[in-house]
Structures are given as structure tokens and as C-alpha cells.
XYZ file of C-alpha atoms in Angstrom:
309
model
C -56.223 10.512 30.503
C -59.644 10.647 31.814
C -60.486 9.774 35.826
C -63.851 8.667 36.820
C -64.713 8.657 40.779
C -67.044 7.139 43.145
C -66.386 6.429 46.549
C -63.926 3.176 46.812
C -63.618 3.380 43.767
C -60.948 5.110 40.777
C -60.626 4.486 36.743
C -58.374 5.929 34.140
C -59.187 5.475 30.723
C -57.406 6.661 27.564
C -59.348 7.882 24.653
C -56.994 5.616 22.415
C -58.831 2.937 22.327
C -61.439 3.654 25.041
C -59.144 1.560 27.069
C -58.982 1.293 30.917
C -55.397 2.176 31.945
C -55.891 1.790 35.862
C -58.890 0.908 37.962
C -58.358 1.387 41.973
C -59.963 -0.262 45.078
C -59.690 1.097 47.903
C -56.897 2.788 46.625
C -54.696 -0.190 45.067
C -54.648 -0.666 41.269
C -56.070 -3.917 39.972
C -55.625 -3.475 36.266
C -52.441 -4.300 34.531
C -51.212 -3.680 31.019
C -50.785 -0.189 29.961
C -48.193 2.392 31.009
C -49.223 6.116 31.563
C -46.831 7.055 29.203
C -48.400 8.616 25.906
C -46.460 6.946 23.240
C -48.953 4.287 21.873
C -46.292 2.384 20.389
C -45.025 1.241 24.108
C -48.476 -0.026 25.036
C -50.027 -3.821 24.867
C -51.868 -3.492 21.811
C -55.554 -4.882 23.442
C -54.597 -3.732 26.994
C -57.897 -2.725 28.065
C -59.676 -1.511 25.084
C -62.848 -1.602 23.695
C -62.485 -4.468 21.276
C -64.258 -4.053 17.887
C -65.759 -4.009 15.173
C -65.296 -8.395 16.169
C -63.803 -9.197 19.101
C -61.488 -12.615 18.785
C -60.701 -14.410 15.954
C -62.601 -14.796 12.713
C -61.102 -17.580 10.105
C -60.822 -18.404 6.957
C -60.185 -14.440 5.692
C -63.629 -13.630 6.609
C -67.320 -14.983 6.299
C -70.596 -15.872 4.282
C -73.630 -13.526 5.511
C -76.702 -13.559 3.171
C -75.292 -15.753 0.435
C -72.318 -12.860 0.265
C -68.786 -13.241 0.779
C -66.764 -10.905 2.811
C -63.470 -10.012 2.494
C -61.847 -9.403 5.767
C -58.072 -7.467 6.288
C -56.347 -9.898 8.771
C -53.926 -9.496 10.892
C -53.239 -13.101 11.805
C -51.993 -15.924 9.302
C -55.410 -16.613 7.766
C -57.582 -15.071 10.008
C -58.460 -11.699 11.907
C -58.215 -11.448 15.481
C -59.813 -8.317 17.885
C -61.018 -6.784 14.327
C -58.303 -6.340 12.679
C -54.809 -4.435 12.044
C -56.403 -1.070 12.267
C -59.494 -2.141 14.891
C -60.979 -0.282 17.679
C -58.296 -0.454 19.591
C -56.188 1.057 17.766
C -58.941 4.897 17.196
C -59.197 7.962 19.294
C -62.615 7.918 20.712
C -64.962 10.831 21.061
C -65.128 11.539 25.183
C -67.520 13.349 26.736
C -67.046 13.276 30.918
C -70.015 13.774 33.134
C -69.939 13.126 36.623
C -69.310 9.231 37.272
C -69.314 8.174 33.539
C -67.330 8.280 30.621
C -69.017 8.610 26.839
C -67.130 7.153 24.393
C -67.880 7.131 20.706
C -66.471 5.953 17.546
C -68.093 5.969 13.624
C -66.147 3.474 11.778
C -67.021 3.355 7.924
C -68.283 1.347 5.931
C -65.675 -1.215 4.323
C -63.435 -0.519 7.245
C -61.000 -3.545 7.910
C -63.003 -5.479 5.343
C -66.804 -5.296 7.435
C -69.614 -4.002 5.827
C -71.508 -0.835 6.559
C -71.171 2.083 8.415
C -70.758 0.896 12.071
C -71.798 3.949 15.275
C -70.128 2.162 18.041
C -70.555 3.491 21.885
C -69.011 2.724 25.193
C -69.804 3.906 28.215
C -68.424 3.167 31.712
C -69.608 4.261 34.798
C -68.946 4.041 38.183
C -71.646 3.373 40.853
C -71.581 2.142 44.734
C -69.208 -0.730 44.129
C -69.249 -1.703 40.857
C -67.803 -0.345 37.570
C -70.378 -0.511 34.267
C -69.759 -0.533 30.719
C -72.960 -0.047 28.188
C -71.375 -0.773 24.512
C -73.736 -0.564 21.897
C -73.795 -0.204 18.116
C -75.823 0.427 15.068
C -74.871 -0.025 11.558
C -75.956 0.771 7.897
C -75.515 -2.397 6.656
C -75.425 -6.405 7.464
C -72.880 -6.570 9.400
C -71.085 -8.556 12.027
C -70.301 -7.205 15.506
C -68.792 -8.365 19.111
C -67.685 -5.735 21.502
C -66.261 -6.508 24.977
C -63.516 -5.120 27.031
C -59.972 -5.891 27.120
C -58.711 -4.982 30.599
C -56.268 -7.820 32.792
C -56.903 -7.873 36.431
C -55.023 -9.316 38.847
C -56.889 -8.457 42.480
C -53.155 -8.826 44.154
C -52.675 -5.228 43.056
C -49.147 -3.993 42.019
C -47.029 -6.136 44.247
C -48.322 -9.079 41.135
C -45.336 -10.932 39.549
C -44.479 -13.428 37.343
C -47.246 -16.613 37.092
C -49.002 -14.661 40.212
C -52.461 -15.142 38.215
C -52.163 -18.464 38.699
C -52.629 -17.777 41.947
C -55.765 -15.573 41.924
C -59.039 -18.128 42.504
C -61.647 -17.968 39.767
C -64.965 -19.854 39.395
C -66.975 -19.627 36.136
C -70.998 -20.388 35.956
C -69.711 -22.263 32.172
C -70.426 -26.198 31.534
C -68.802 -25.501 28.179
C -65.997 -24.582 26.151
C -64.580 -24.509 23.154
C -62.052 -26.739 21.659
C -59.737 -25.288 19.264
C -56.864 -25.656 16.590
C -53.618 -24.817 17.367
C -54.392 -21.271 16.267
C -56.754 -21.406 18.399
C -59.522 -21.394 15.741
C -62.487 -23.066 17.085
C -63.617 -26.860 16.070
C -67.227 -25.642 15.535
C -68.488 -27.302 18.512
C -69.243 -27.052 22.333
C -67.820 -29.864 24.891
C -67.999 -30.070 28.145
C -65.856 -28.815 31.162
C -66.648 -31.787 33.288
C -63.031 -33.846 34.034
C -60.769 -31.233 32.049
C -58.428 -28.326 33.502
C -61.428 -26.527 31.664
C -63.732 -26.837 34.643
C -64.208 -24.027 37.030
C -67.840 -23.966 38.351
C -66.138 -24.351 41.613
C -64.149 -21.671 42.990
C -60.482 -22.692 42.519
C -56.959 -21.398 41.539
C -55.975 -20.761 38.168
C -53.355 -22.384 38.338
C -52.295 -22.867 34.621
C -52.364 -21.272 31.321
C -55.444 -20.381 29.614
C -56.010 -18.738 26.681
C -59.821 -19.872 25.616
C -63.340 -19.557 25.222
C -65.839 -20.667 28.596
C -70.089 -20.556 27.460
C -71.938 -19.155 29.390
C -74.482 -20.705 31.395
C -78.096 -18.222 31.445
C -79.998 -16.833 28.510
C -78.062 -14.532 26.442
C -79.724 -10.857 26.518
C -80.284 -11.232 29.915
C -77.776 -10.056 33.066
C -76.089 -12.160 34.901
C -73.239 -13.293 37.360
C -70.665 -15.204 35.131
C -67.311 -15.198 36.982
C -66.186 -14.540 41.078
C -62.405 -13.744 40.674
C -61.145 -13.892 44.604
C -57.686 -13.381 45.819
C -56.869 -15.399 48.204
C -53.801 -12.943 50.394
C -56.521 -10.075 50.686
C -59.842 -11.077 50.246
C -60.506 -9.247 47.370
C -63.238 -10.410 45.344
C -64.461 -9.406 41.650
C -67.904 -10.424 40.436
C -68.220 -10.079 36.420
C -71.656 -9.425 34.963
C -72.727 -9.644 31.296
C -75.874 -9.880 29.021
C -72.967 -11.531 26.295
C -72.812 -16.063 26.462
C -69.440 -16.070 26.550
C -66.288 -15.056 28.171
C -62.958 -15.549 26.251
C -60.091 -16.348 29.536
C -56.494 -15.144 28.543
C -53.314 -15.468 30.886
C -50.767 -12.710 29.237
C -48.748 -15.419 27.766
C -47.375 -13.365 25.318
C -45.888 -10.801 27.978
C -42.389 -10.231 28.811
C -39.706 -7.774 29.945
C -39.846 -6.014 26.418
C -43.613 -4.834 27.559
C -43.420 -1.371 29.547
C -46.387 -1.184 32.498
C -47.435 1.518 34.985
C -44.787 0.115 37.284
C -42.399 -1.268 35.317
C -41.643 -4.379 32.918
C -44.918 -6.544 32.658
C -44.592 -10.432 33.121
C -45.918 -13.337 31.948
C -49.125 -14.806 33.349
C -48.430 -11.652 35.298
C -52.612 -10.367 34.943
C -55.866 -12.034 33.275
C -57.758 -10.835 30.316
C -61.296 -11.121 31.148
C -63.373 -10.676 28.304
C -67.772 -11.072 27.974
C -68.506 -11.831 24.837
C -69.618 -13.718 21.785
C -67.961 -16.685 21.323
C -65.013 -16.194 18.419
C -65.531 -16.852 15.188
C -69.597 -17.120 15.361
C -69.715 -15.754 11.524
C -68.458 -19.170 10.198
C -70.648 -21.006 12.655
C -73.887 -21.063 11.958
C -74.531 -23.480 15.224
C -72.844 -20.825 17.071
C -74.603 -18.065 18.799
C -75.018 -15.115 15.906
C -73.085 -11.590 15.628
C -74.769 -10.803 12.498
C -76.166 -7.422 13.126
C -78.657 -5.416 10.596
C -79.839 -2.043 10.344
C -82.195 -1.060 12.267
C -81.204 -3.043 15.291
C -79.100 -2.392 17.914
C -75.984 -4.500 18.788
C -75.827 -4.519 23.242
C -73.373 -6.010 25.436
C -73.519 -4.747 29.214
C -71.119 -5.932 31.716
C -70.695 -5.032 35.239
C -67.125 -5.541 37.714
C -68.424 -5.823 41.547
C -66.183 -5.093 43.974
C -66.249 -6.665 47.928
């Protein structure tokens, strides 16, 4: 495990997968998911990882990009989800520690999980006055497609959080869209508004449901900005997410249960809440969609920032 400090402030990461295994305020861990034990095969696959080479779901066995088909290996029925069966999850990253950051690299080759061209991924996270950073970048030798966020849950209740107790943590979202989706949660291919629907948080409100989909992101893409306050209501606690991604994709652990080991025991359903900037899933096979096609010679960026208060 590697520890990052800055005053207030505490995360662990694991080099398997770049993934954030704890992250303390003010001494009280806010991140749930992953156990400190070392055997992989106990741990939520996408608990707090660096997603990659595609974060979320691409259909249809992969895409069209320059008149060329691509082959994708997926790990879903019919489609890929978080980049695969072997994705970035799922690599030791290079780690290099200096002072309040965290370097993490990973070369993934060309043809790996299906995408095309050599792909030089970084993360790195960094701790400064009260906020946590993450800088993920990437370069590749070939067209390409690429979407790189991270997979932490947060519940601001700290470890006292039970079952459905992130329905109970108060979230607002600066989105006037989302996307509707297929049972498989494939997207339709277009954008609808949040206005009337359980869909609509642009005023700070409990969760209060399940969620497991995509909000748009109000604001320029490539540009920083305040997407979600996550407040909870016992403590005061707020969370302020930042991003330069359009998108965030809003996921309530329903797939957790007893079977699931955490840092303090069993993890729970709708227990913690995957918040994850981003492109919006499966952009490849929508061209009206905002693009993750990525060519040499450019760089792929997503920044996002957690404030603390």
C-alpha cells in the first residue's frame, strides 16, 4: 500500500489497479470497497481503480473508427464494460512516491483487450490543502479510443455506513441531462432531460433511490469545473467533485452483498456511491456523442478534483 499525507487529509492506494483503498478526513474513512487484505481475488473488481483503456460500456463487440472495424474482448453479453476482462484495473502500476503525490504508470500494448495501439497511460493523485487531485493522461501509437476516470465509492457517513445508507447522503448535480438506456444499460443514442424524472438533481437533495446511470455535464468539456456537492446530512460533511470530463456515470453498489469482504467487514448494498467523471459510455458507436477517439500525437486528459469542507 502506498499513503499520501497532507494536513486533514489521508489516502491509500494500491498499485493493483492504481486504486484508492481508503481516503480519511479528519481522520474518518470515506471510501468504501476494498479490504486491506492482499489477495486480489477478495476485492470489488472496479473498487477504486483507475478505469481504462474505456471506462463503461461499449456495445455491439466494439466500434467503427476511420471506416475500420474493431474487434473488442468483452466481458459483458455483447458488450465490454470498464475495458475489458483484463482492463486497467485489473495491472500493477508503476509507483513512484514523492511527497504529497502518487505517480502511477501503465504501457498497455497495442491489440490489448481488442483496442488499437500502444496506449502510455498515467495517473497521478495528489493531495493539497483540502482537496485530493488526480491528473490521468494518455498517449497512444495508434487511433484509438480512450476514457479514464476513477472508480472509488464514497459515502461521507464514514464507517458507521450500512445497508441503503447512500440513500441517505444528499447530492446535487450541475446535469440537465441524462442518458436513457436499455436494460443493459446500453445507451439509446440520445440525451433527455432531467426535468420531472427521479433523474433530476440540480438541487441539493437525498439520493434516495437506486441509480446506476449516466448525468451530462453542464460547462464546456476541457475546461474545470464544479459538477457534483455530495453533503451528509448527520455531520456536515461535504464533497465537491471537479472535472475537465462532460459526464459523470452515478452507481449505487447494487451488486454488493455479504459475499463482498471490506476494510471493516462484509460490504452492503447501496452501502457507498461510485462517482465517476467521465465520457459518457459507449461514445465510439455514437457519433452524436461527445468523442473518445484519441490519435497519436495528442494527448488524452481528464483532471478531477474531491474538495473537502
Amino acid at each position: 500500500m502506498i499513503t499520501i499525507k497532507s494536513p486533514g487529509l489521508k489516502a491509500t492506494f494500491a498499485e493493483y489497479g492504481a486504486r484508492l483503498v481508503a481516503f480519511e478526513v479528519d481522520g474518518l474513512d470515506v471510501v468504501f470497497g476494498t479490504p486491506f487484505d492482499p489477495d486480489h481475488s477478495k476485492w470489488d473488481n472496479s473498487a477504486g481503480v483507475t478505469c481504462g483503456r474505456h471506462a463503461g460500456r461499449i456495445s455491439k463487440g466494439g466500434y467503427t473508427l476511420d471506416g475500420q472495424r474493431v474487434d473488442l474482448v468483452n466481458n459483458k453479453d455483447g458488450f465490454q464494460l470498464h475495458g475489458g476482462p483484463v482492463g486497467f484495473g485489473n495491472h500493477d502500476w508503476a509507483n513512484k512516491k514523492k511527497d504529497s503525490q502518487v505517480h502511477f504508470t501503465l504501457t498497455s500494448p497495442d491489440g490489448d483487450q481488442g483496442f488499437p495501439g500502444a496506449l502510455k497511460a498515467s495517473a497521478i493523485y495528489g493531495l493539497e490543502g483540502n482537496k485530493m487531485w488526480a491528473e490521468l493522461t494518455a498517449t497512444t501509437t495508434k487511433p484509438t479510443v480512450v476514457n479514464l476516470t476513477n472508480h472509488a465509492y464514497w459515502n461521507l457517513q464514514g464507517p458507521s455506513a450500512g445497508k441503503d445508507d447512500a440513500f441517505k447522503q444528499e447530492v446535487q448535480m450541475h446535469a440537465s441531462r441524462y442518458l436513457p438506456v436499455t436494460e443493459q444499460l446500453l445507451p439509446l443514442g440520445d440525451m433527455a432531460s432531467v426535468a420531472g424524472t427521479k433523474y433530476d438533481f440540480r438541487k441539493l437533495r437525498p439520493v434516495g433511490q437506486p441509480y446506476d446511470d449516466c448525468f451530462v455535464i453542464d460547462g464546456k468539456r476541457g475546461e474545470l469545473k464544479q459538477v457534483l456537492t455530495m453533503r451528509d446530512s448527520k455531520s456536515g460533511r461535504r464533497m465537491e467533485v471537479w472535472t475537465t470530463e462532460c459526464a459523470i456515470q452515478f452507481y449505487t453498489a447494487l451488486h454488493w452483498s455479504e459475499n463482498l469482504p471490506g476494510k471493516g467487514g462484509p460490504l452492503h448494498q447501496h452501502q457507498a456511491i461510485a462517482i465517476e467523471p467521465q465520457n459518457v459510455p459507449d461514445a465510439p458507436n455514437n457519433p452524436n456523442f461527445p468523442s473518445s477517439f484519441v490519435y497519436p500525437g495528442t494527448v488524452y486528459r481528464n483532471r478531477i478534483e474531491w474538495r473537502f469542507t
